[in-house]
PDB file of C-alpha atoms in Angstrom:
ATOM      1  CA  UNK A 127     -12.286   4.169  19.314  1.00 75.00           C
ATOM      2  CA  UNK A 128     -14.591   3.820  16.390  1.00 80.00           C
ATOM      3  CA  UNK A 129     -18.359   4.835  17.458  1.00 84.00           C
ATOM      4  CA  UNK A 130     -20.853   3.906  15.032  1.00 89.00           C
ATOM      5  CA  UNK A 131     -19.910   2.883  11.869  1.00 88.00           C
ATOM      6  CA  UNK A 132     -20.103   0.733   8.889  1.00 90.00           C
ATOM      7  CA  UNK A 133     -17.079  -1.257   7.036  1.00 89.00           C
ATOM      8  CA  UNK A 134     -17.341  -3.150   3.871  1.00 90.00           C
ATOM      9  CA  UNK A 135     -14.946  -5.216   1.823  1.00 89.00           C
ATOM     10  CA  UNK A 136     -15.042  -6.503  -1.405  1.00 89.00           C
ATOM     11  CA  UNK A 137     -12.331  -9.081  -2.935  1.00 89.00           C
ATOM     12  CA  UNK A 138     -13.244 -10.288  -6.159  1.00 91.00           C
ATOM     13  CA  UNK A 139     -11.120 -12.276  -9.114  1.00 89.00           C
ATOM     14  CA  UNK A 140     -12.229 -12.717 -12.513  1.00 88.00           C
ATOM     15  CA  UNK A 141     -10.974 -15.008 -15.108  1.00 87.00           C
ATOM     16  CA  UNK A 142      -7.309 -15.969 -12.732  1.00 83.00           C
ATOM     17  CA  UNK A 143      -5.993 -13.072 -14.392  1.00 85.00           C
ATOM     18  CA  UNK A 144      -7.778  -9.696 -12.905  1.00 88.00           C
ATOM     19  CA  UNK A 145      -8.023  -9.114  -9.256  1.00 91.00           C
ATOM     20  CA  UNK A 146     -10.199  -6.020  -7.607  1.00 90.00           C
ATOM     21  CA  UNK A 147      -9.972  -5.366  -3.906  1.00 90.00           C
ATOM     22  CA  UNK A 148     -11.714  -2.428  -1.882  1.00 91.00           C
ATOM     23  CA  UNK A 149     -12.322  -1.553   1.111  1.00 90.00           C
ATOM     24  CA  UNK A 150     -14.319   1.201   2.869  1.00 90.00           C
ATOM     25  CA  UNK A 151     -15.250   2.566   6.326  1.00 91.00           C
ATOM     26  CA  UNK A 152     -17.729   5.183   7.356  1.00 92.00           C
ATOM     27  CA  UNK A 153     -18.644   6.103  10.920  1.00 93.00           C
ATOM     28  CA  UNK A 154     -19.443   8.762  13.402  1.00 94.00           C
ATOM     29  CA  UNK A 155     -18.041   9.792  17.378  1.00 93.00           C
ATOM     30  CA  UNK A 156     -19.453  12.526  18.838  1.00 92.00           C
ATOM     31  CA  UNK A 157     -18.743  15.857  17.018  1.00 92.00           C
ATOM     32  CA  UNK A 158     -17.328  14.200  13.950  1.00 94.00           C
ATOM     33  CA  UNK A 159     -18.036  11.762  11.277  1.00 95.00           C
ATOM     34  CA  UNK A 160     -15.053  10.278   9.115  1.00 94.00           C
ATOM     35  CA  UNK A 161     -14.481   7.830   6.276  1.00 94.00           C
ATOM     36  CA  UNK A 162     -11.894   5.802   4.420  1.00 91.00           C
ATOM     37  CA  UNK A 163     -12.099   4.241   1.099  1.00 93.00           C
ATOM     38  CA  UNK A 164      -9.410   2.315  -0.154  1.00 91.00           C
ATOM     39  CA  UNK A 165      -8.724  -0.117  -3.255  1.00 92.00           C
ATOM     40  CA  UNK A 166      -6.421  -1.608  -5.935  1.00 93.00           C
ATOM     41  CA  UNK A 167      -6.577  -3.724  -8.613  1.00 93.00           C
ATOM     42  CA  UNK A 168      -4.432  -6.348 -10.159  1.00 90.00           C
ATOM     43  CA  UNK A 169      -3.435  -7.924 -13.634  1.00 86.00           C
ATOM     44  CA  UNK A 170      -1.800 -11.309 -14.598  1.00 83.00           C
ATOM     45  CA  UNK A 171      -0.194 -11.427 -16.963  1.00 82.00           C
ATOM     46  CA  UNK A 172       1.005  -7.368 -16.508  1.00 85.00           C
ATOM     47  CA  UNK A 173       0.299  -4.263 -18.995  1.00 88.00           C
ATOM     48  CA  UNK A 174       3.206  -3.973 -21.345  1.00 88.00           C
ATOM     49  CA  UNK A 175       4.624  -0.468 -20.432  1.00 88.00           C
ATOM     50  CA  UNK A 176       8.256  -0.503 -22.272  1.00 88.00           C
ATOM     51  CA  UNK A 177      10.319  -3.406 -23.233  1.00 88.00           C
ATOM     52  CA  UNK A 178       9.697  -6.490 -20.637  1.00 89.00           C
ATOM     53  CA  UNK A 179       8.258  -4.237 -18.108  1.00 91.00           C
ATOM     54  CA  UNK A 180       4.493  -4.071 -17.363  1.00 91.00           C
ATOM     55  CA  UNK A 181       1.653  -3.043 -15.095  1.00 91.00           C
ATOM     56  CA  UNK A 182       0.216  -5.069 -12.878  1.00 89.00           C
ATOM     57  CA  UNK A 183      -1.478  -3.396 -10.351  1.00 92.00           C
ATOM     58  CA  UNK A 184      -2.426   0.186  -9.337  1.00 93.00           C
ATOM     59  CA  UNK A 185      -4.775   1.299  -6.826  1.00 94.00           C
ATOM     60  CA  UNK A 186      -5.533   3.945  -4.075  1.00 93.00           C
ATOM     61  CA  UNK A 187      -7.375   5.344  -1.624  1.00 93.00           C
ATOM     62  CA  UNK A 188      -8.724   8.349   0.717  1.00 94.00           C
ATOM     63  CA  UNK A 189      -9.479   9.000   4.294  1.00 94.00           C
ATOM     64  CA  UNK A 190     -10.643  11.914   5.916  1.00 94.00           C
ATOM     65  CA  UNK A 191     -11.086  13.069   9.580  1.00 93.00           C
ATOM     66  CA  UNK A 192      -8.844   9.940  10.335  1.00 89.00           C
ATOM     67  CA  UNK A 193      -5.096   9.626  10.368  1.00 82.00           C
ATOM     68  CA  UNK A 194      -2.674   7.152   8.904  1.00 78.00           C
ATOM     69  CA  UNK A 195      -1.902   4.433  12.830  1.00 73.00           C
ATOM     70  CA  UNK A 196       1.768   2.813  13.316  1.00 61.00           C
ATOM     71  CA  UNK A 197       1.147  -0.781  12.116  1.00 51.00           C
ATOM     72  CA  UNK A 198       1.679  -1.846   8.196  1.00 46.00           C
ATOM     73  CA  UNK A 199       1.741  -5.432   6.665  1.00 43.00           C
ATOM     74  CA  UNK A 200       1.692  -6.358   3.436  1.00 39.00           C
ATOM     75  CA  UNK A 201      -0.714  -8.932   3.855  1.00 38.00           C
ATOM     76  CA  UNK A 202      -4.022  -6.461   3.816  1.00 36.00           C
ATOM     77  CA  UNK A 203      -7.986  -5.867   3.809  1.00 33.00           C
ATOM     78  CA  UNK A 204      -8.242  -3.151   1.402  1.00 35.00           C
ATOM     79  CA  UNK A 205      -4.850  -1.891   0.862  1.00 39.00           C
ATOM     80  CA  UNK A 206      -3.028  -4.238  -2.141  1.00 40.00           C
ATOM     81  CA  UNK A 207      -0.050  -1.678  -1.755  1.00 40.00           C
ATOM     82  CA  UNK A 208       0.283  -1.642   1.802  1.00 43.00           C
ATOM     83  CA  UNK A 209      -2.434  -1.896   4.762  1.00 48.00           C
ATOM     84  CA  UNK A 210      -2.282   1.273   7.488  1.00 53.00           C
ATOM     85  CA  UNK A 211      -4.282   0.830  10.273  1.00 74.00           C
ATOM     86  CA  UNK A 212      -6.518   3.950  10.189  1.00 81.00           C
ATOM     87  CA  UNK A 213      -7.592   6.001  13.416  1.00 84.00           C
ATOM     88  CA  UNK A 214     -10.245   8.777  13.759  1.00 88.00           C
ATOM     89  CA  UNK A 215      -9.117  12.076  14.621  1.00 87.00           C
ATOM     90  CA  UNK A 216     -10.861  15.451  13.841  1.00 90.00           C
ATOM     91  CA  UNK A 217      -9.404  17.615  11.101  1.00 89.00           C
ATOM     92  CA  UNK A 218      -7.358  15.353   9.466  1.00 89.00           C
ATOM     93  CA  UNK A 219      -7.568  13.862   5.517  1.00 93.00           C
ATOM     94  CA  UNK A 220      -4.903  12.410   3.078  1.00 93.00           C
ATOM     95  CA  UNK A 221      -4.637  10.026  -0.196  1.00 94.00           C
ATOM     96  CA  UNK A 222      -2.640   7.629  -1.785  1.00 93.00           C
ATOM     97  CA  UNK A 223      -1.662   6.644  -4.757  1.00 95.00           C
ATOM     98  CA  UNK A 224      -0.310   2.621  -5.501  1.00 94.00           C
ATOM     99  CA  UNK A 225       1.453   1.378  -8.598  1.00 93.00           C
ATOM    100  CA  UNK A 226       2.648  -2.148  -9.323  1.00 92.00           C
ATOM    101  CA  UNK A 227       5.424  -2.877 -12.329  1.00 91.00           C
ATOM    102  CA  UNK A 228       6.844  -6.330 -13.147  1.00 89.00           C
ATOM    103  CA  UNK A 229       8.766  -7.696 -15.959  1.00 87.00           C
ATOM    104  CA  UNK A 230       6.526  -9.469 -18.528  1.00 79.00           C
ATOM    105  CA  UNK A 231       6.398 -12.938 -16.844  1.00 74.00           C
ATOM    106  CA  UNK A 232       7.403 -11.844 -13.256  1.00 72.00           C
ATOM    107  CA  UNK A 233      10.173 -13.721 -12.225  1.00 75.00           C
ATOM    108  CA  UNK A 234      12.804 -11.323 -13.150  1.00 84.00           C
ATOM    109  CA  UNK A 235      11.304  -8.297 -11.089  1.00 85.00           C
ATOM    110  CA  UNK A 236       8.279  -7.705  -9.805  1.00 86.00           C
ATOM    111  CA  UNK A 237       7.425  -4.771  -7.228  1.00 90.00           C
ATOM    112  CA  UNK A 238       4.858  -2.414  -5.487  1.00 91.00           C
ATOM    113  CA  UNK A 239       5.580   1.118  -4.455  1.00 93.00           C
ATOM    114  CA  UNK A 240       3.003   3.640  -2.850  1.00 93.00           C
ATOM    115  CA  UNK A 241       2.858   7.324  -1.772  1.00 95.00           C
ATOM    116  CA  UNK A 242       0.583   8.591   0.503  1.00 93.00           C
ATOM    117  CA  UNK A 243      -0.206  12.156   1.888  1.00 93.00           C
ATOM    118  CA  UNK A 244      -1.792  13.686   5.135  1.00 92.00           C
ATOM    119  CA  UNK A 245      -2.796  16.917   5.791  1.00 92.00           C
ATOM    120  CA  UNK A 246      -4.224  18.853   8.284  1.00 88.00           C
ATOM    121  CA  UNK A 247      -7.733  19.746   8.282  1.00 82.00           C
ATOM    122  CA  UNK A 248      -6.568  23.419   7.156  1.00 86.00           C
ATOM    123  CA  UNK A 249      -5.116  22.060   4.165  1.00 86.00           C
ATOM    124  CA  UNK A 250      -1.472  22.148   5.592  1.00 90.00           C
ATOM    125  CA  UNK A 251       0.792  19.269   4.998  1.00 91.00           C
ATOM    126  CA  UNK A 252       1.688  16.936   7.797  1.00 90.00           C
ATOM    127  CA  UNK A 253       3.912  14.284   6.534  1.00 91.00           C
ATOM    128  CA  UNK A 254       4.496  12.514   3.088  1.00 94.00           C
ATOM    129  CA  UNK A 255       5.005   8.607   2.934  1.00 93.00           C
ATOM    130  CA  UNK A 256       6.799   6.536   0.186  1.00 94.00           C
ATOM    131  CA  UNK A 257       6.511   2.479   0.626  1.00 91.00           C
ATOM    132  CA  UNK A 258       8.117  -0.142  -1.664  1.00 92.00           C
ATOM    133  CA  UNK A 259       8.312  -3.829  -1.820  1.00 91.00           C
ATOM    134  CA  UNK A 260      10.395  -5.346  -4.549  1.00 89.00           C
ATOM    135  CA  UNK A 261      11.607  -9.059  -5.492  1.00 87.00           C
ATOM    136  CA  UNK A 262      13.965 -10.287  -7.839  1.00 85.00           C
ATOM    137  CA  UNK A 263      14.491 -13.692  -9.015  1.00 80.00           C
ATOM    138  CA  UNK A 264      11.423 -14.811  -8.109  1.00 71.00           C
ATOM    139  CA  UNK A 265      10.772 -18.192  -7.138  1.00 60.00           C
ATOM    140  CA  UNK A 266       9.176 -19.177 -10.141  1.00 55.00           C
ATOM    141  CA  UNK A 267      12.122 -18.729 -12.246  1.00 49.00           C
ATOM    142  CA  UNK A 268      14.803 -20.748  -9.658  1.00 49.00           C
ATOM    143  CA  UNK A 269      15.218 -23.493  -7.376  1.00 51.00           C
ATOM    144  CA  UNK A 270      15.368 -21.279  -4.511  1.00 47.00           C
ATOM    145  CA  UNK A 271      13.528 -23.467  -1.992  1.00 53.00           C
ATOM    146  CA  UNK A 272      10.535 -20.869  -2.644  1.00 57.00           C
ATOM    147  CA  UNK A 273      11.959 -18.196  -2.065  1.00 65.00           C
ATOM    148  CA  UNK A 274      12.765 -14.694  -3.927  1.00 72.00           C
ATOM    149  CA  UNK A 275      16.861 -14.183  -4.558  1.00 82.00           C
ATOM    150  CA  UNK A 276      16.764 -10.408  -3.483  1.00 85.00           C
ATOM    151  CA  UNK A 277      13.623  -8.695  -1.658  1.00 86.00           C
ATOM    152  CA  UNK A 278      14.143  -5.258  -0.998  1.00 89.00           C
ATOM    153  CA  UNK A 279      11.391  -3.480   1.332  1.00 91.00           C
ATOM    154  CA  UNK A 280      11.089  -0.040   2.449  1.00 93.00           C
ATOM    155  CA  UNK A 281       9.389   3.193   3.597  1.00 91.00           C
ATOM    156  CA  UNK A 282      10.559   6.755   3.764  1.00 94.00           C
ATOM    157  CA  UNK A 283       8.675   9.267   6.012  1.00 93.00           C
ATOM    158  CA  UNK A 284       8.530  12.890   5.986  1.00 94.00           C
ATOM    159  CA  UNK A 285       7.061  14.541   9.075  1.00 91.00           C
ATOM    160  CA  UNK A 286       6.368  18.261   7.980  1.00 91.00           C
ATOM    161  CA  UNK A 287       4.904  19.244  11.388  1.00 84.00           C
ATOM    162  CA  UNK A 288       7.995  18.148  13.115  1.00 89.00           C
ATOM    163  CA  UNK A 289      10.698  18.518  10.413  1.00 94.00           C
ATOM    164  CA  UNK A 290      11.692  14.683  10.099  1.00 95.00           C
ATOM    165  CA  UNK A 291      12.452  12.925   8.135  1.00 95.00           C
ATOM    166  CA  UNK A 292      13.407   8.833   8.613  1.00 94.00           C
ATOM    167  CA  UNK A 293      13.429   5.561   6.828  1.00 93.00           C
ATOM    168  CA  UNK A 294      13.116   1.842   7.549  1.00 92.00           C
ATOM    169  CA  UNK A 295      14.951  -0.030   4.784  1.00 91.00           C
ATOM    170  CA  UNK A 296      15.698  -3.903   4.741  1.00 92.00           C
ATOM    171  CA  UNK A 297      16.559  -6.263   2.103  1.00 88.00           C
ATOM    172  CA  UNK A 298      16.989 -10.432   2.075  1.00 86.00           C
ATOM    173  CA  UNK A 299      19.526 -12.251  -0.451  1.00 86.00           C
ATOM    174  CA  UNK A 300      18.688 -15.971  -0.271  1.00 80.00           C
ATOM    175  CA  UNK A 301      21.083 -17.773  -2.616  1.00 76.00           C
ATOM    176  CA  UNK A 302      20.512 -21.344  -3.566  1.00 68.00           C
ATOM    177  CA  UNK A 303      23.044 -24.526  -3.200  1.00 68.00           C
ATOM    178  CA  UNK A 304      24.444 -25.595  -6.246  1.00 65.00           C
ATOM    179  CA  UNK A 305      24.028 -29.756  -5.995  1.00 62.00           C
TER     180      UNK A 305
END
């Protein structure tokens, strides 16, 4: 599926408060080369942005001659925001963009949400991505048994080529026993 290629990683912390993750891919089948590259980077405690919200992590990547595969998970080499599994395929190339907000300590909100893009090798838009992952209530801040009160989790696609548009949304509410 691959050919010849070369993959890297880096995952690096510095001083428990700033995290930098990257990955990158390069490799070659016959008649095409392609390439991903794809990173974020984190901050603890968060950038103040306005009032008790902050920054704490934004990231992104690019791929070309590749295409975006079916299977995400949160837990990820490269991607902080949310791993694809990339495939080659001629004439294809997209970005994406990842942001990360909290409130100032993190146990009132904290969230990621990404947008990614793929086009066609002509330039023409094939589909438009929007991910999100957000927990309230964290653990931290209650006896929840470890557990976040509300996690919501989502991602909205937009399939230009074939004029669709759907959406896999899901949420958890875990509320605690009063003893």
């Amino acid at each position: 599926v691959y050919g010849n290629g070369f993959r890297g990683v880096i995952d690096a912390n510095f001083l428990d408060a700033y995290g930098l993750r990257a990955e990158l891919l390069f490799g070659a089948l016959p008649g095409f080369d392609y390439w991903f590259v794809d990173g974020a980077a984190t901050f603890t405690p968060s950038i103040p942005l306005a009032g008790i919200f902050g920054l704490n992590a934004f990231g992104g990547g690019a791929y070309y001659n590749m295409r975006p595969g079916s299977e995400h998970s949160f837990e990820s080499i490269g991607d902080i925001s949310r791993r694809a599994s990339y495939i080659p395929e001629e004439n294809g190339w997209g970005f994406k963009v990842m942001t990360g907000i909290s409130t100032t300590d993190g146990s009132l909100l904290t969230g990621r949400a990404a947008l990614e893009a793929s086009f066609a090798g002509t330039g023409s838009l094939q589909s438009i991505t929007l991910d999100g992952d957000f927990s309230m209530l964290s653990a931290s801040s209650l006896e929840t048994g470890g557990v976040d009160m509300l996690r919501l989790v989502g991602t909205v696609d937009y399939n230009h080529s074939g004029r669709t548009l759907s959406a896999e949304l899901g949420y958890d509410v875990n509320v605690p026993t009063v003893s």
